[in-house]
GROMACS .gro file of N, CA and C in nm:
model
  477
    1MET      N    1   0.045  -0.121   0.027
    1MET     CA    2  -0.017  -0.008  -0.002
    1MET      C    3   0.090   0.091   0.001
    2SER      N    4   0.103   0.173  -0.097
    2SER     CA    5   0.176   0.365  -0.115
    2SER      C    6   0.013   0.457  -0.119
    3ARG      N    7   0.090   0.543  -0.059
    3ARG     CA    8  -0.004   0.690  -0.043
    3ARG      C    9   0.101   0.798  -0.056
    4ASN      N   10   0.065   0.872  -0.124
    4ASN     CA   11   0.132   1.011  -0.171
    4ASN      C   12   0.085   1.129  -0.080
    5LEU      N   13   0.144   1.158   0.045
    5LEU     CA   14   0.111   1.284   0.108
    5LEU      C   15   0.208   1.450   0.063
    6ALA      N   16   0.106   1.537   0.086
    6ALA     CA   17   0.221   1.678   0.057
    6ALA      C   18   0.265   1.702   0.233
    7LEU      N   19   0.391   1.722   0.233
    7LEU     CA   20   0.465   1.770   0.313
    7LEU      C   21   0.483   1.927   0.344
    8ALA      N   22   0.415   2.010   0.445
    8ALA     CA   23   0.429   2.156   0.426
    8ALA      C   24   0.513   2.174   0.564
    9LEU      N   25   0.611   2.282   0.505
    9LEU     CA   26   0.696   2.325   0.614
    9LEU      C   27   0.704   2.460   0.576
   10PRO      N   28   0.652   2.546   0.686
   10PRO     CA   29   0.656   2.631   0.710
   10PRO      C   30   0.817   2.734   0.738
   11LEU      N   31   0.853   2.814   0.658
   11LEU     CA   32   0.999   2.901   0.688
   11LEU      C   33   0.973   3.028   0.618
   12ALA      N   34   0.963   3.067   0.753
   12ALA     CA   35   1.005   3.258   0.753
   12ALA      C   36   0.895   3.294   0.624
   13GLY      N   37   0.764   3.256   0.668
   13GLY     CA   38   0.642   3.297   0.662
   13GLY      C   39   0.613   3.278   0.491
   14VAL      N   40   0.719   3.165   0.434
   14VAL     CA   41   0.683   3.044   0.332
   14VAL      C   42   0.643   2.965   0.347
   15VAL      N   43   0.542   2.882   0.277
   15VAL     CA   44   0.512   2.737   0.295
   15VAL      C   45   0.572   2.665   0.173
   16LEU      N   46   0.673   2.570   0.206
   16LEU     CA   47   0.742   2.465   0.087
   16LEU      C   48   0.645   2.317   0.127
   17THR      N   49   0.626   2.317   0.026
   17THR     CA   50   0.546   2.156   0.017
   17THR      C   51   0.634   2.087  -0.062
   18ALA      N   52   0.623   1.943  -0.029
   18ALA     CA   53   0.716   1.820  -0.119
   18ALA      C   54   0.590   1.733  -0.108
   19PRO      N   55   0.601   1.621  -0.202
   19PRO     CA   56   0.558   1.469  -0.204
   19PRO      C   57   0.635   1.408  -0.080
   20LEU      N   58   0.545   1.363   0.009
   20LEU     CA   59   0.619   1.244   0.125
   20LEU      C   60   0.546   1.092   0.042
   21ALA      N   61   0.580   0.982   0.051
   21ALA     CA   62   0.586   0.870  -0.002
   21ALA      C   63   0.540   0.786   0.102
   22LEU      N   64   0.486   0.733   0.154
   22LEU     CA   65   0.435   0.653   0.261
   22LEU      C   66   0.399   0.508   0.187
   23SER      N   67   0.503   0.400   0.272
   23SER     CA   68   0.448   0.257   0.208
   23SER      C   69   0.475   0.152   0.275
   24GLY      N   70   0.380   0.048   0.269
   24GLY     CA   71   0.420  -0.060   0.372
   24GLY      C   72   0.563  -0.165   0.387
   25ALA      N   73   0.641  -0.121   0.286
   25ALA     CA   74   0.723  -0.189   0.255
   25ALA      C   75   0.850  -0.121   0.319
   26ALA      N   76   0.927  -0.206   0.391
   26ALA     CA   77   1.056  -0.191   0.425
   26ALA      C   78   1.157  -0.053   0.371
   27ALA      N   79   1.157   0.020   0.421
   27ALA     CA   80   1.272   0.113   0.360
   27ALA      C   81   1.392   0.075   0.330
   28PRO      N   82   1.443   0.136   0.206
   28PRO     CA   83   1.575   0.093   0.221
   28PRO      C   84   1.680   0.110   0.296
   29PRO      N   85   1.831   0.004   0.307
   29PRO     CA   86   1.908   0.066   0.419
   29PRO      C   87   1.936   0.175   0.422
   30TRP      N   88   1.991   0.254   0.507
   30TRP     CA   89   2.055   0.389   0.573
   30TRP      C   90   2.177   0.378   0.498
   31ARG      N   91   2.219   0.496   0.416
   31ARG     CA   92   2.397   0.481   0.408
   31ARG      C   93   2.445   0.622   0.426
   32ALA      N   94   2.509   0.595   0.500
   32ALA     CA   95   2.622   0.719   0.561
   32ALA      C   96   2.674   0.766   0.436
   33ALA      N   97   2.694   0.913   0.431
   33ALA     CA   98   2.806   0.965   0.339
   33ALA      C   99   2.948   0.930   0.341
   34PRO      N  100   2.991   0.945   0.230
   34PRO     CA  101   3.127   0.914   0.223
   34PRO      C  102   3.214   0.997   0.310
   35LEU      N  103   3.331   0.968   0.377
   35LEU     CA  104   3.385   1.046   0.461
   35LEU      C  105   3.553   1.074   0.433
   36SER      N  106   3.608   1.169   0.368
   36SER     CA  107   3.762   1.166   0.370
   36SER      C  108   3.810   1.224   0.430
   37PHE      N  109   3.972   1.220   0.427
   37PHE     CA  110   4.069   1.233   0.563
   37PHE      C  111   4.185   1.275   0.504
   38GLU      N  112   4.275   1.371   0.490
   38GLU     CA  113   4.372   1.404   0.396
   38GLU      C  114   4.497   1.424   0.538
   39VAL      N  115   4.586   1.349   0.542
   39VAL     CA  116   4.700   1.307   0.635
   39VAL      C  117   4.759   1.445   0.605
   40THR      N  118   4.791   1.505   0.766
   40THR     CA  119   4.893   1.651   0.741
   40THR      C  120   5.027   1.626   0.809
   41THR      N  121   5.051   1.537   0.869
   41THR     CA  122   5.213   1.554   0.960
   41THR      C  123   5.244   1.356   0.914
   42THR      N  124   5.370   1.332   0.916
   42THR     CA  125   5.452   1.232   0.962
   42THR      C  126   5.445   1.178   1.082
   43ALA      N  127   5.383   1.232   1.178
   43ALA     CA  128   5.399   1.199   1.328
   43ALA      C  129   5.293   1.050   1.337
   44ASP      N  130   5.322   1.008   1.490
   44ASP     CA  131   5.231   0.876   1.508
   44ASP      C  132   5.163   0.948   1.661
   45ALA      N  133   5.029   0.982   1.619
   45ALA     CA  134   4.946   0.998   1.733
   45ALA      C  135   4.788   0.971   1.735
   46HIS      N  136   4.779   0.912   1.813
   46HIS     CA  137   4.617   0.854   1.830
   46HIS      C  138   4.517   0.964   1.823
   47ASP      N  139   4.421   0.954   1.786
   47ASP     CA  140   4.269   1.007   1.719
   47ASP      C  141   4.216   1.095   1.865
   48ALA      N  142   4.217   1.222   1.890
   48ALA     CA  143   4.161   1.281   2.014
   48ALA      C  144   4.026   1.220   2.038
   49HIS      N  145   3.967   1.205   1.969
   49HIS     CA  146   3.808   1.196   1.961
   49HIS      C  147   3.738   1.065   1.841
   50PRO      N  148   3.801   0.983   1.866
   50PRO     CA  149   3.700   0.846   1.758
   50PRO      C  150   3.578   0.846   1.737
   51GLY      N  151   3.501   0.876   1.623
   51GLY     CA  152   3.383   0.876   1.578
   51GLY      C  153   3.349   1.021   1.587
   52ASP      N  154   3.380   1.151   1.600
   52ASP     CA  155   3.314   1.267   1.582
   52ASP      C  156   3.314   1.313   1.453
   53GLY      N  157   3.385   1.202   1.383
   53GLY     CA  158   3.386   1.308   1.220
   53GLY      C  159   3.490   1.366   1.151
   54ARG      N  160   3.588   1.389   1.254
   54ARG     CA  161   3.727   1.462   1.227
   54ARG      C  162   3.826   1.404   1.285
   55CYS      N  163   3.931   1.390   1.151
   55CYS     CA  164   4.061   1.344   1.188
   55CYS      C  165   4.172   1.490   1.249
   56ALA      N  166   4.186   1.445   1.355
   56ALA     CA  167   4.289   1.487   1.481
   56ALA      C  168   4.301   1.444   1.569
   57ASP      N  169   4.442   1.450   1.602
   57ASP     CA  170   4.519   1.457   1.729
   57ASP      C  171   4.457   1.542   1.836
   58ARG      N  172   4.546   1.548   1.932
   58ARG     CA  173   4.528   1.623   2.053
   58ARG      C  174   4.591   1.770   2.009
   59GLU      N  175   4.677   1.797   1.909
   59GLU     CA  176   4.731   1.914   1.851
   59GLU      C  177   4.632   1.917   1.737
   60GLY      N  178   4.561   1.867   1.684
   60GLY     CA  179   4.463   1.942   1.568
   60GLY      C  180   4.524   1.899   1.439
   61ARG      N  181   4.633   1.771   1.431
   61ARG     CA  182   4.672   1.716   1.305
   61ARG      C  183   4.650   1.606   1.250
   62CYS      N  184   4.592   1.565   1.127
   62CYS     CA  185   4.569   1.450   1.098
   62CYS      C  186   4.698   1.344   1.107
   63THR      N  187   4.677   1.272   1.175
   63THR     CA  188   4.797   1.163   1.154
   63THR      C  189   4.721   1.064   1.061
   64LEU      N  190   4.813   0.951   1.049
   64LEU     CA  191   4.792   0.796   0.965
   64LEU      C  192   4.697   0.759   1.041
   65ARG      N  193   4.754   0.754   1.196
   65ARG     CA  194   4.675   0.695   1.277
   65ARG      C  195   4.578   0.701   1.330
   66ALA      N  196   4.532   0.868   1.352
   66ALA     CA  197   4.426   0.926   1.381
   66ALA      C  198   4.309   0.841   1.241
   67ALA      N  199   4.325   0.932   1.128
   67ALA     CA  200   4.282   0.922   1.047
   67ALA      C  201   4.201   0.756   0.990
   68THR      N  202   4.303   0.652   1.081
   68THR     CA  203   4.262   0.522   1.056
   68THR      C  204   4.184   0.484   1.163
   69GLU      N  205   4.199   0.555   1.276
   69GLU     CA  206   4.072   0.529   1.423
   69GLU      C  207   3.964   0.591   1.367
   70GLU      N  208   3.952   0.722   1.297
   70GLU     CA  209   3.837   0.773   1.287
   70GLU      C  210   3.766   0.703   1.187
   71ALA      N  211   3.815   0.631   1.086
   71ALA     CA  212   3.747   0.566   0.989
   71ALA      C  213   3.665   0.455   1.024
   72VAL      N  214   3.717   0.394   1.124
   72VAL     CA  215   3.678   0.247   1.151
   72VAL      C  216   3.602   0.272   1.267
   73ALA      N  217   3.576   0.397   1.328
   73ALA     CA  218   3.504   0.419   1.464
   73ALA      C  219   3.314   0.450   1.385
   74GLN      N  220   3.353   0.511   1.247
   74GLN     CA  221   3.229   0.545   1.196
   74GLN      C  222   3.100   0.476   1.192
   75PRO      N  223   2.980   0.492   1.136
   75PRO     CA  224   2.899   0.419   1.145
   75PRO      C  225   2.897   0.302   1.038
   76PRO      N  226   2.820   0.201   1.060
   76PRO     CA  227   2.816   0.094   0.941
   76PRO      C  228   2.781   0.167   0.823
   77GLY      N  229   2.811   0.091   0.698
   77GLY     CA  230   2.808   0.175   0.541
   77GLY      C  231   2.903   0.276   0.516
   78THR      N  232   2.922   0.349   0.641
   78THR     CA  233   3.063   0.479   0.558
   78THR      C  234   3.157   0.407   0.508
   79ALA      N  235   3.163   0.496   0.388
   79ALA     CA  236   3.310   0.468   0.311
   79ALA      C  237   3.406   0.580   0.335
   80VAL      N  238   3.528   0.525   0.383
   80VAL     CA  239   3.633   0.642   0.445
   80VAL      C  240   3.753   0.626   0.346
   81SER      N  241   3.752   0.713   0.293
   81SER     CA  242   3.883   0.772   0.170
   81SER      C  243   3.997   0.818   0.290
   82ILE      N  244   4.163   0.795   0.273
   82ILE     CA  245   4.214   0.853   0.328
   82ILE      C  246   4.344   0.885   0.269
   83ALA      N  247   4.374   1.003   0.235
   83ALA     CA  248   4.506   1.066   0.118
   83ALA      C  249   4.601   1.049   0.199
   84VAL      N  250   4.720   1.014   0.201
   84VAL     CA  251   4.831   1.028   0.263
   84VAL      C  252   4.959   1.097   0.116
   85PRO      N  253   4.994   1.176   0.198
   85PRO     CA  254   5.121   1.265   0.092
   85PRO      C  255   5.249   1.216   0.113
   86ALA      N  256   5.299   1.216   0.015
   86ALA     CA  257   5.465   1.169   0.023
   86ALA      C  258   5.516   1.215   0.161
   87GLY      N  259   5.592   1.103   0.220
   87GLY     CA  260   5.660   1.134   0.306
   87GLY      C  261   5.692   0.975   0.365
   88THR      N  262   5.782   0.965   0.470
   88THR     CA  263   5.778   0.843   0.595
   88THR      C  264   5.714   0.820   0.711
   89TYR      N  265   5.650   0.727   0.717
   89TYR     CA  266   5.509   0.754   0.832
   89TYR      C  267   5.574   0.612   0.930
   90ARG      N  268   5.645   0.660   1.014
   90ARG     CA  269   5.717   0.591   1.105
   90ARG      C  270   5.632   0.553   1.216
   91LEU      N  271   5.561   0.425   1.239
   91LEU     CA  272   5.446   0.384   1.342
   91LEU      C  273   5.529   0.366   1.459
   92THR      N  274   5.523   0.414   1.596
   92THR     CA  275   5.596   0.385   1.725
   92THR      C  276   5.450   0.345   1.817
   93LEU      N  277   5.324   0.372   1.783
   93LEU     CA  278   5.242   0.269   1.860
   93LEU      C  279   5.163   0.141   1.853
   94GLY      N  280   5.207   0.095   1.773
   94GLY     CA  281   5.160  -0.026   1.725
   94GLY      C  282   5.088  -0.001   1.578
   95SER      N  283   5.045  -0.131   1.555
   95SER     CA  284   4.996  -0.149   1.367
   95SER      C  285   4.874  -0.091   1.383
   96LEU      N  286   4.860  -0.063   1.282
   96LEU     CA  287   4.735   0.021   1.214
   96LEU      C  288   4.650  -0.063   1.189
   97ASP      N  289   4.509  -0.036   1.301
   97ASP     CA  290   4.425  -0.174   1.307
   97ASP      C  291   4.285  -0.114   1.236
   98PHE      N  292   4.247  -0.158   1.114
   98PHE     CA  293   4.157  -0.176   1.036
   98PHE      C  294   4.064  -0.276   1.085
   99ASN      N  295   3.937  -0.258   1.154
   99ASN     CA  296   3.891  -0.348   1.226
   99ASN      C  297   3.757  -0.372   1.208
  100GLY      N  298   3.692  -0.274   1.153
  100GLY     CA  299   3.536  -0.211   1.065
  100GLY      C  300   3.523  -0.146   0.961
  101GLY      N  301   3.449  -0.143   0.859
  101GLY     CA  302   3.418  -0.049   0.752
  101GLY      C  303   3.496  -0.090   0.638
  102THR      N  304   3.463   0.039   0.584
  102THR     CA  305   3.511   0.016   0.442
  102THR      C  306   3.623   0.145   0.421
  103VAL      N  307   3.755   0.097   0.422
  103VAL     CA  308   3.856   0.222   0.407
  103VAL      C  309   3.937   0.195   0.311
  104SER      N  310   3.981   0.321   0.256
  104SER     CA  311   4.041   0.341   0.103
  104SER      C  312   4.175   0.404   0.139
  105VAL      N  313   4.317   0.372   0.113
  105VAL     CA  314   4.428   0.420   0.162
  105VAL      C  315   4.473   0.505   0.068
  106ALA      N  316   4.525   0.621   0.020
  106ALA     CA  317   4.596   0.584  -0.082
  106ALA      C  318   4.692   0.686  -0.115
  107GLY      N  319   4.832   0.630  -0.097
  107GLY     CA  320   4.963   0.730  -0.111
  107GLY      C  321   5.016   0.815  -0.217
  108ALA      N  322   5.104   0.870  -0.233
  108ALA     CA  323   5.130   0.925  -0.355
  108ALA      C  324   5.235   0.894  -0.455
  109GLY      N  325   5.233   0.716  -0.404
  109GLY     CA  326   5.344   0.630  -0.479
  109GLY      C  327   5.408   0.550  -0.407
  110ALA      N  328   5.451   0.425  -0.432
  110ALA     CA  329   5.549   0.360  -0.392
  110ALA      C  330   5.629   0.409  -0.326
  111HIS      N  331   5.721   0.477  -0.410
  111HIS     CA  332   5.824   0.555  -0.406
  111HIS      C  333   5.857   0.680  -0.332
  112ALA      N  334   5.744   0.746  -0.295
  112ALA     CA  335   5.720   0.866  -0.263
  112ALA      C  336   5.668   0.852  -0.102
  113THR      N  337   5.558   0.769  -0.122
  113THR     CA  338   5.477   0.745   0.071
  113THR      C  339   5.557   0.592   0.114
  114VAL      N  340   5.585   0.597   0.223
  114VAL     CA  341   5.638   0.481   0.311
  114VAL      C  342   5.577   0.437   0.448
  115ILE      N  343   5.520   0.370   0.445
  115ILE     CA  344   5.445   0.329   0.619
  115ILE      C  345   5.536   0.219   0.670
  116GLU      N  346   5.571   0.268   0.783
  116GLU     CA  347   5.736   0.155   0.786
  116GLU      C  348   5.723   0.179   1.015
  117ALA      N  349   5.707   0.058   1.000
  117ALA     CA  350   5.698  -0.023   1.160
  117ALA      C  351   5.858   0.000   1.241
  118THR      N  352   5.841  -0.060   1.377
  118THR     CA  353   5.951  -0.073   1.433
  118THR      C  354   6.038  -0.221   1.407
  119GLY      N  355   5.964  -0.321   1.366
  119GLY     CA  356   6.021  -0.407   1.367
  119GLY      C  357   5.931  -0.505   1.462
  120LYS      N  358   5.863  -0.456   1.566
  120LYS     CA  359   5.798  -0.518   1.658
  120LYS      C  360   5.647  -0.599   1.681
  121PHE      N  361   5.596  -0.524   1.556
  121PHE     CA  362   5.477  -0.550   1.497
  121PHE      C  363   5.421  -0.509   1.376
  122ARG      N  364   5.332  -0.577   1.349
  122ARG     CA  365   5.298  -0.575   1.154
  122ARG      C  366   5.266  -0.424   1.167
  123VAL      N  367   5.256  -0.379   1.057
  123VAL     CA  368   5.246  -0.245   1.058
  123VAL      C  369   5.083  -0.212   0.957
  124VAL      N  370   5.008  -0.316   0.958
  124VAL     CA  371   4.879  -0.279   0.928
  124VAL      C  372   4.811  -0.455   0.947
  125GLU      N  373   4.686  -0.431   1.015
  125GLU     CA  374   4.581  -0.544   1.069
  125GLU      C  375   4.438  -0.504   1.017
  126VAL      N  376   4.412  -0.612   0.908
  126VAL     CA  377   4.258  -0.594   0.873
  126VAL      C  378   4.186  -0.707   0.905
  127GLY      N  379   4.105  -0.671   0.996
  127GLY     CA  380   4.015  -0.759   1.098
  127GLY      C  381   3.877  -0.851   0.947
  128SER      N  382   3.832  -0.932   1.003
  128SER     CA  383   3.714  -0.976   0.911
  128SER      C  384   3.590  -0.882   0.902
  129ALA      N  385   3.593  -0.778   0.952
  129ALA     CA  386   3.444  -0.688   0.967
  129ALA      C  387   3.502  -0.607   0.895
  130ALA      N  388   3.629  -0.573   0.827
  130ALA     CA  389   3.672  -0.446   0.754
  130ALA      C  390   3.710  -0.462   0.594
  131THR      N  391   3.656  -0.413   0.503
  131THR     CA  392   3.719  -0.382   0.389
  131THR      C  393   3.845  -0.272   0.392
  132ALA      N  394   3.970  -0.327   0.339
  132ALA     CA  395   4.053  -0.207   0.347
  132ALA      C  396   4.151  -0.239   0.163
  133THR      N  397   4.175  -0.113   0.131
  133THR     CA  398   4.240  -0.106   0.012
  133THR      C  399   4.319   0.005   0.045
  134VAL      N  400   4.465  -0.100   0.019
  134VAL     CA  401   4.594   0.008   0.047
  134VAL      C  402   4.666   0.048  -0.085
  135SER      N  403   4.671   0.147  -0.135
  135SER     CA  404   4.768   0.199  -0.284
  135SER      C  405   4.858   0.262  -0.276
  136GLY      N  406   4.959   0.296  -0.336
  136GLY     CA  407   5.062   0.427  -0.358
  136GLY      C  408   5.113   0.410  -0.239
  137VAL      N  409   5.151   0.319  -0.174
  137VAL     CA  410   5.269   0.272  -0.052
  137VAL      C  411   5.328   0.187  -0.047
  138THR      N  412   5.436   0.227  -0.003
  138THR     CA  413   5.561   0.120   0.056
  138THR      C  414   5.537   0.091   0.210
  139ILE      N  415   5.518  -0.056   0.227
  139ILE     CA  416   5.486  -0.097   0.369
  139ILE      C  417   5.580  -0.211   0.390
  140THR      N  418   5.696  -0.117   0.489
  140THR     CA  419   5.809  -0.184   0.553
  140THR      C  420   5.818  -0.205   0.675
  141ARG      N  421   5.922  -0.275   0.767
  141ARG     CA  422   5.980  -0.308   0.867
  141ARG      C  423   5.847  -0.365   0.945
  142GLY      N  424   5.777  -0.449   0.873
  142GLY     CA  425   5.665  -0.516   1.012
  142GLY      C  426   5.717  -0.642   1.086
  143ARG      N  427   5.671  -0.641   1.143
  143ARG     CA  428   5.723  -0.807   1.221
  143ARG      C  429   5.665  -0.917   1.194
  144PRO      N  430   5.778  -1.022   1.115
  144PRO     CA  431   5.736  -1.156   1.073
  144PRO      C  432   5.606  -1.211   1.170
  145GLY      N  433   5.556  -1.275   1.072
  145GLY     CA  434   5.454  -1.397   1.084
  145GLY      C  435   5.435  -1.500   1.014
  146THR      N  436   5.307  -1.540   1.083
  146THR     CA  437   5.256  -1.664   1.014
  146THR      C  438   5.206  -1.608   0.868
  147ALA      N  439   5.150  -1.506   0.878
  147ALA     CA  440   5.059  -1.457   0.741
  147ALA      C  441   5.146  -1.447   0.604
  148ALA      N  442   5.091  -1.445   0.514
  148ALA     CA  443   5.157  -1.471   0.392
  148ALA      C  444   5.305  -1.308   0.381
  149THR      N  445   5.275  -1.237   0.420
  149THR     CA  446   5.357  -1.084   0.450
  149THR      C  447   5.363  -1.034   0.592
  150ALA      N  448   5.516  -1.054   0.609
  150ALA     CA  449   5.564  -1.002   0.771
  150ALA      C  450   5.503  -0.873   0.751
  151ALA      N  451   5.488  -0.765   0.682
  151ALA     CA  452   5.386  -0.630   0.736
  151ALA      C  453   5.264  -0.624   0.753
  152ALA      N  454   5.183  -0.698   0.680
  152ALA     CA  455   5.040  -0.747   0.706
  152ALA      C  456   4.939  -0.863   0.740
  153ARG      N  457   4.858  -0.848   0.798
  153ARG     CA  458   4.785  -0.955   0.828
  153ARG      C  459   4.642  -0.914   0.797
  154SER      N  460   4.599  -0.982   0.688
  154SER     CA  461   4.417  -0.935   0.654
  154SER      C  462   4.369  -1.054   0.644
  155THR      N  463   4.283  -1.043   0.665
  155THR     CA  464   4.115  -1.137   0.600
  155THR      C  465   4.038  -1.082   0.497
  156ARG      N  466   4.057  -0.901   0.466
  156ARG     CA  467   3.977  -0.843   0.323
  156ARG      C  468   4.050  -0.754   0.338
  157ALA      N  469   4.154  -0.752   0.226
  157ALA     CA  470   4.208  -0.625   0.215
  157ALA      C  471   4.297  -0.644   0.081
  158THR      N  472   4.292  -0.530   0.000
  158THR     CA  473   4.345  -0.556  -0.131
  158THR      C  474   4.467  -0.435  -0.120
  159CYS      N  475   4.575  -0.478  -0.185
  159CYS     CA  476   4.717  -0.420  -0.178
  159CYS      C  477   4.740  -0.372  -0.262
   0.00000   0.00000   0.00000
């Protein structure tokens, strides 16, 4: 059963009308708007408030780690892209964990953008609830493990 109704909204003396459809069928699933972050520093620092939609550490900088933490804290269905400029991003606080959502990380090219660990942990971990695409970067100095690569462990990732 479907009915069309008019929705009237008074706005500063003007009335706007728009059709409003009602249906007994289930509404399509809600999709969050895509989100984009651009990393602004090679420092390694946590996001100050994961889930607020802003990539910012306590000093207001968008670090690679802060962008990753903000990306995975978004509501289901949110696609997040992270632009990583040329530079060497030394991870000192542990691996970058993609444990939820759909995230795309794009560097400035494999020779220009390097994500480097200390050799004590993997550089990137991608969990089963996440889909991650990483391109245009070199990933190096990750801890060797039983996975196919010493730098990353993934259940759903494209490199």
